[in-house]
mmCIF file of C-alpha atoms in Angstrom:
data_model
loop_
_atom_site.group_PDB
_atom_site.id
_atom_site.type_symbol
_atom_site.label_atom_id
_atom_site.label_comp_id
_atom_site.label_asym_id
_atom_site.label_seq_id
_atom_site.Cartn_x
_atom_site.Cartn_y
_atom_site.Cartn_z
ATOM 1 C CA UNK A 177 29.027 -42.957 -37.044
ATOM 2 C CA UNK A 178 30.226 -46.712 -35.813
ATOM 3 C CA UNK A 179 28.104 -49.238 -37.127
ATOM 4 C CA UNK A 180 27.056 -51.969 -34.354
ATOM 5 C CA UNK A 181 26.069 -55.162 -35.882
ATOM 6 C CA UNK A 182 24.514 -58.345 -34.825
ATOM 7 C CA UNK A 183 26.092 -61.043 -36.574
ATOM 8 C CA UNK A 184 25.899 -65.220 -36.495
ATOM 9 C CA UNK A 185 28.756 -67.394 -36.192
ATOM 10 C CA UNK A 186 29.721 -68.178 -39.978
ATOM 11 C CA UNK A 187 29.335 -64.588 -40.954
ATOM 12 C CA UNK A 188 31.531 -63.431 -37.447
ATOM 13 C CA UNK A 189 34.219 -65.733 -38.691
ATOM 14 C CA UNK A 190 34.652 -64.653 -42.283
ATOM 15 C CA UNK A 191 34.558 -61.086 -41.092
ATOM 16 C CA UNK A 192 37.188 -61.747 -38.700
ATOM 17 C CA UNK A 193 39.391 -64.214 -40.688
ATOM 18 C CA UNK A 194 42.121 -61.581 -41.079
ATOM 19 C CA UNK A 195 42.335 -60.762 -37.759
ATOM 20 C CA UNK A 196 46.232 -61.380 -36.715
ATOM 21 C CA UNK A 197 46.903 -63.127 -33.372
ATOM 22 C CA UNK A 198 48.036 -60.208 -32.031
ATOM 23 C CA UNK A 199 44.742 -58.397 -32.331
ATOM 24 C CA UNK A 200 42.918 -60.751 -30.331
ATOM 25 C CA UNK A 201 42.011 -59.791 -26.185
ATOM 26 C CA UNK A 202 42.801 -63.293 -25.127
ATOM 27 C CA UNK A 203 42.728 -64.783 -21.496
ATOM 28 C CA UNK A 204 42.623 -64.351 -18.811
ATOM 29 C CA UNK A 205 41.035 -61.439 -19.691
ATOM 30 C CA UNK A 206 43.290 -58.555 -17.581
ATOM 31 C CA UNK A 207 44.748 -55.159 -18.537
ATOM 32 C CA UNK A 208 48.093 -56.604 -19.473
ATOM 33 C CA UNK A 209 45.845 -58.756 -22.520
ATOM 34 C CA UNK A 210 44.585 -55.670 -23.730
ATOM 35 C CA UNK A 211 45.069 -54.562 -27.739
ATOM 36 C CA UNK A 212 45.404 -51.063 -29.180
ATOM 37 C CA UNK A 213 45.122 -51.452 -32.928
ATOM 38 C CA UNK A 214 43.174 -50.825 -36.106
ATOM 39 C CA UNK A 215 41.273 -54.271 -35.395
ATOM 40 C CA UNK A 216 40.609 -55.983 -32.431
ATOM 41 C CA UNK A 217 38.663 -59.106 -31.240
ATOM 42 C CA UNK A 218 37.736 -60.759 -28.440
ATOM 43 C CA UNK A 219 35.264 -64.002 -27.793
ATOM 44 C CA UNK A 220 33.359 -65.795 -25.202
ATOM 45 C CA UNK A 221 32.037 -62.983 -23.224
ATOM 46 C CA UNK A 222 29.764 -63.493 -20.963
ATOM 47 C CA UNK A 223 29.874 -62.232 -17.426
ATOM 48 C CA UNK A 224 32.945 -59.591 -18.916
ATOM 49 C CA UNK A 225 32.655 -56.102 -19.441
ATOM 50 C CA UNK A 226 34.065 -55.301 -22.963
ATOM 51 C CA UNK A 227 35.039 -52.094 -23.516
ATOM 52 C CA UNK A 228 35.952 -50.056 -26.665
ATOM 53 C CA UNK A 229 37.403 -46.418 -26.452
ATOM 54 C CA UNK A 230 37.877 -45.928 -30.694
ATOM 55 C CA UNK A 231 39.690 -42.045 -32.303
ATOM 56 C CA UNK A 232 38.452 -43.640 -35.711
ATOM 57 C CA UNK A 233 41.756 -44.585 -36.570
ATOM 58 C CA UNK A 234 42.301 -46.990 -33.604
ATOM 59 C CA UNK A 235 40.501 -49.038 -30.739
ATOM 60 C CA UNK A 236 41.652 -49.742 -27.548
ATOM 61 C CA UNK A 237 39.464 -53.120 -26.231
ATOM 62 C CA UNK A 238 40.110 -54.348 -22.943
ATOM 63 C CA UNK A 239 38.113 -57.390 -21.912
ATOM 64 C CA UNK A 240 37.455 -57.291 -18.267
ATOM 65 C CA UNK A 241 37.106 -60.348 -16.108
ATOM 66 C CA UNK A 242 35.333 -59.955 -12.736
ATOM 67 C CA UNK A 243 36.458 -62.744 -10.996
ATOM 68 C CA UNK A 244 40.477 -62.122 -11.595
ATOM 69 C CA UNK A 245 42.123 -60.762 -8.608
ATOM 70 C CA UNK A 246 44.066 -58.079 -10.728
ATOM 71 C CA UNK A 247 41.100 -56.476 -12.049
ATOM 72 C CA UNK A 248 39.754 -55.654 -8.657
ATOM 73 C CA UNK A 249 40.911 -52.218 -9.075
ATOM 74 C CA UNK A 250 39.342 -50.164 -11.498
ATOM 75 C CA UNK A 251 41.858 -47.326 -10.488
ATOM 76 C CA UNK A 252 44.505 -49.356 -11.901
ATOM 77 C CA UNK A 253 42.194 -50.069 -15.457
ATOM 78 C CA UNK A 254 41.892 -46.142 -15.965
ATOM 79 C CA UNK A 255 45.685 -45.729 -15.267
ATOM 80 C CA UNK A 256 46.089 -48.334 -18.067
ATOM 81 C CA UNK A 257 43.801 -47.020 -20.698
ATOM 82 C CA UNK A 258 45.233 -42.948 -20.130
ATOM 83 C CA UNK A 259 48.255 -44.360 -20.736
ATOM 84 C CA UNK A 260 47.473 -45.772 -24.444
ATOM 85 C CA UNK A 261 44.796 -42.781 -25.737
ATOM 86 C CA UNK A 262 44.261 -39.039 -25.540
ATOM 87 C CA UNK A 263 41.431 -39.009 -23.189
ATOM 88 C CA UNK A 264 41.427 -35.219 -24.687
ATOM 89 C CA UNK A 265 40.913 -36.063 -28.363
ATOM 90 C CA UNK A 266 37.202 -34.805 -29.125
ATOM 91 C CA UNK A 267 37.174 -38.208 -31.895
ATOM 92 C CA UNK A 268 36.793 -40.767 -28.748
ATOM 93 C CA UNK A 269 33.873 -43.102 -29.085
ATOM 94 C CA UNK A 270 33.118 -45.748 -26.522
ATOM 95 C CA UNK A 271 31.392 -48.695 -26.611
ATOM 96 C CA UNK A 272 30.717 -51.034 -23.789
ATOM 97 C CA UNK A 273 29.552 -54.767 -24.140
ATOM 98 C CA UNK A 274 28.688 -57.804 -21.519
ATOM 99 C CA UNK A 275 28.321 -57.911 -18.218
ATOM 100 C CA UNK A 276 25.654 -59.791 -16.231
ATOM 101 C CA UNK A 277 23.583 -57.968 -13.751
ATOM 102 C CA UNK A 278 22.363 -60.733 -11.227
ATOM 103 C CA UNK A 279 24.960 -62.297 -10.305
ATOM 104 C CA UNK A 280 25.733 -63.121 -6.720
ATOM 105 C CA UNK A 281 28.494 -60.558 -5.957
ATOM 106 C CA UNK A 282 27.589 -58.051 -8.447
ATOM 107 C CA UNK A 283 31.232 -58.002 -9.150
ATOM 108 C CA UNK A 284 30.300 -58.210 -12.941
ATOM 109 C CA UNK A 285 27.725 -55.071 -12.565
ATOM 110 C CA UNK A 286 30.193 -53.250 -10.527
ATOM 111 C CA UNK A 287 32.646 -53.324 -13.305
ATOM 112 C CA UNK A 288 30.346 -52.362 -16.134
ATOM 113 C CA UNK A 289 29.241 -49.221 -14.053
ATOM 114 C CA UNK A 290 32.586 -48.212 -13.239
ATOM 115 C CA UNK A 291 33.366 -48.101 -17.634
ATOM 116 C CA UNK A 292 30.246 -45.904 -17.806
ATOM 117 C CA UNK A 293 31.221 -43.305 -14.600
ATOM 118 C CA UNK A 294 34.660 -43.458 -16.536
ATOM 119 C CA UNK A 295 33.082 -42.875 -20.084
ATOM 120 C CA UNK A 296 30.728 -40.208 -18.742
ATOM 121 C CA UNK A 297 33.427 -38.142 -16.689
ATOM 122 C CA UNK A 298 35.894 -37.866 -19.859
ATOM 123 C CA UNK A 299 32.905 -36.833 -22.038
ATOM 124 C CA UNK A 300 33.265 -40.040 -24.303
ATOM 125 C CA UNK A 301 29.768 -40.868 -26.197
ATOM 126 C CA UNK A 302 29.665 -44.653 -25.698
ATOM 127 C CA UNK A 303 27.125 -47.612 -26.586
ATOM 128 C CA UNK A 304 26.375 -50.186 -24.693
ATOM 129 C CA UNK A 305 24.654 -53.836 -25.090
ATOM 130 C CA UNK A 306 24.933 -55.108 -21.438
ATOM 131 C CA UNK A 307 23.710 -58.571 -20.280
ATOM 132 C CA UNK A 308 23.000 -61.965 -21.847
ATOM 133 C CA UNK A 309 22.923 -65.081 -21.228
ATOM 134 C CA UNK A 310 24.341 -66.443 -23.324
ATOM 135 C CA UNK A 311 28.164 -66.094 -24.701
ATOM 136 C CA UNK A 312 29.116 -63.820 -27.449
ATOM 137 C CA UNK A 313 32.250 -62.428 -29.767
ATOM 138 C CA UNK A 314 33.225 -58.983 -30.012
ATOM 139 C CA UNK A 315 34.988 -57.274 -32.963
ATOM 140 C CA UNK A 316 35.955 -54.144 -34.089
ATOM 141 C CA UNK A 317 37.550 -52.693 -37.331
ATOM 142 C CA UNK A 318 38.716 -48.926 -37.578
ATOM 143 C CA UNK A 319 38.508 -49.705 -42.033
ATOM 144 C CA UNK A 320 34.861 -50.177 -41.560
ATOM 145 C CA UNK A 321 34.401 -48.215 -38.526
ATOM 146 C CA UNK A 322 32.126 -51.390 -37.623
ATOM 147 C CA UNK A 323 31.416 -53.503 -34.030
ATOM 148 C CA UNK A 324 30.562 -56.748 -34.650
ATOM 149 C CA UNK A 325 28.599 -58.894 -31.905
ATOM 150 C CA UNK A 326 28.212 -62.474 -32.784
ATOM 151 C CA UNK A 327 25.358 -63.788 -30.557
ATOM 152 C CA UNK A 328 23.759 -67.687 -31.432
ATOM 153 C CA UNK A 329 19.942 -66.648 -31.999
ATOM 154 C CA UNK A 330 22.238 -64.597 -35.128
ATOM 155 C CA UNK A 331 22.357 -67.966 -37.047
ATOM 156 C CA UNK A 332 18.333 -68.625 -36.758
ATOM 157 C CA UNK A 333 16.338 -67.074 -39.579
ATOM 158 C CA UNK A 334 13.124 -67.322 -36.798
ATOM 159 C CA UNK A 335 14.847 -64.872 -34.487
ATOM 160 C CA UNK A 336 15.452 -62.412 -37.574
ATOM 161 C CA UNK A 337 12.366 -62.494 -38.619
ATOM 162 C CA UNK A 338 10.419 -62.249 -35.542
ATOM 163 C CA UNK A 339 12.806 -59.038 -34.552
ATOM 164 C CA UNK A 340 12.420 -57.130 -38.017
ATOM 165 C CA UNK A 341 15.232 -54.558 -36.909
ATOM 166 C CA UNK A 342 18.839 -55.003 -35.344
ATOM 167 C CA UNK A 343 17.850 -52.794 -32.712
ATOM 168 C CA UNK A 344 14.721 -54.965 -31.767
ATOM 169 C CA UNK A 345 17.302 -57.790 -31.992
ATOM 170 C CA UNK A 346 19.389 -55.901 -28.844
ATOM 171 C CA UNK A 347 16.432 -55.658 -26.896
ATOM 172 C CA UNK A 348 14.924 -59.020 -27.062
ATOM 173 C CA UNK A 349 18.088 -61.124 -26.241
ATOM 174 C CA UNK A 350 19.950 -58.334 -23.879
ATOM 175 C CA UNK A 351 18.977 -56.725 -20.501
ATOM 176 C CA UNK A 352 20.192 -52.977 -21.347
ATOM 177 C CA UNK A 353 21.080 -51.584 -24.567
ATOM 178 C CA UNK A 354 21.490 -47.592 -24.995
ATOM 179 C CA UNK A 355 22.914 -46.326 -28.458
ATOM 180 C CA UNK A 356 24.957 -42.825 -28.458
ATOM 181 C CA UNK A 357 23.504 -40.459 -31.096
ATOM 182 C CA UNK A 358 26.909 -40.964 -32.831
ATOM 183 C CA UNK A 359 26.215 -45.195 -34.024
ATOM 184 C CA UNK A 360 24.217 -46.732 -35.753
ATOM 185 C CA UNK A 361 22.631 -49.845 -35.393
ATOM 186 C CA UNK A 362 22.059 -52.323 -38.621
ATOM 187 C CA UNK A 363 22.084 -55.885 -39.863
#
């Protein structure tokens, strides 16, 4: 089981402090920035998709931005990923993070579906947190088989306490939030 995990920004960074450069999904936030490692990070998602295709060993996280002409495409986004996993290894876990909803093209929507058609056709369980509104950081270690999502109501003791659970935590400050049988969700 993955372990998804809402964190705050002091405890995101000291998690993530050995994170090497190249492990980080950096903009402009294409394909071509995408990392396929044992760690991987990515911040400042907000209207992004995020998505996370793990074999337990690795992750592959792509960090999707809809207004870039280049990711237009999704055809070309599921060349890319069979190209770096095994869409046949029965170990695949997904996990899929951002996205807003509302917006006035949809373009950010539209992208988020298309990961879940794509996770759902290959027979990858998957996760998903979709929609804030506010920005967050996304990080992922294979050693602790953990996702980290630092959000900014993390770093207030009022919003712990008035959510009791991570999973409450989801659900109050995102839109969507589905958790495969497979994860786990904890503080």
């Amino acid at each position: 089981k993955s372990r998804i995990r809402p964190v705050g920004n002091w405890e995101f960074q000291g998690l993530t402090s050995g994170f090497a450069k190249k492990q980080y999904v950096n903009y402009p936030w294409t394909v071509k920035e995408s990392v396929l490692s044992e760690k991987a990070i990515t911040k400042n998602v907000y209207d992004c998709t995020v998505c996370g295709i793990t074999d337990g060993l690795k992750v592959l996280m792509l960090h999707i931005c809809p207004t870039k002409k280049e990711n237009e495409n999704f055809g070309n986004i599921i060349n890319f990923i069979k190209t770096q996993i095994d869409l046949k290894n029965s170990n695949l876990q997904g996990f899929l993070f951002g996205s807003r909803r509302n917006t006035p093209d949809n373009r950010s929507g539209k992208i988020f579906e298309n990961f879940e058609s794509f996770m759902r056709e290959n027979n990858i369980p998957y996760s998903k947190i979709q929609g804030s509104s506010t920005f967050s950081d996304v990080a992922y270690s294979s050693e602790t088989d953990e996702w980290l999502i630092k959000h900014e109501k993390m770093g207030s003791a009022e919003a712990i306490a008035e959510c009791k659970k991570p999973l409450n935590f989801f659900a109050t400050y995102f839109d969507d939030i589905k958790i495969s049988d497979l994860d786990e969700v904890d503080w």
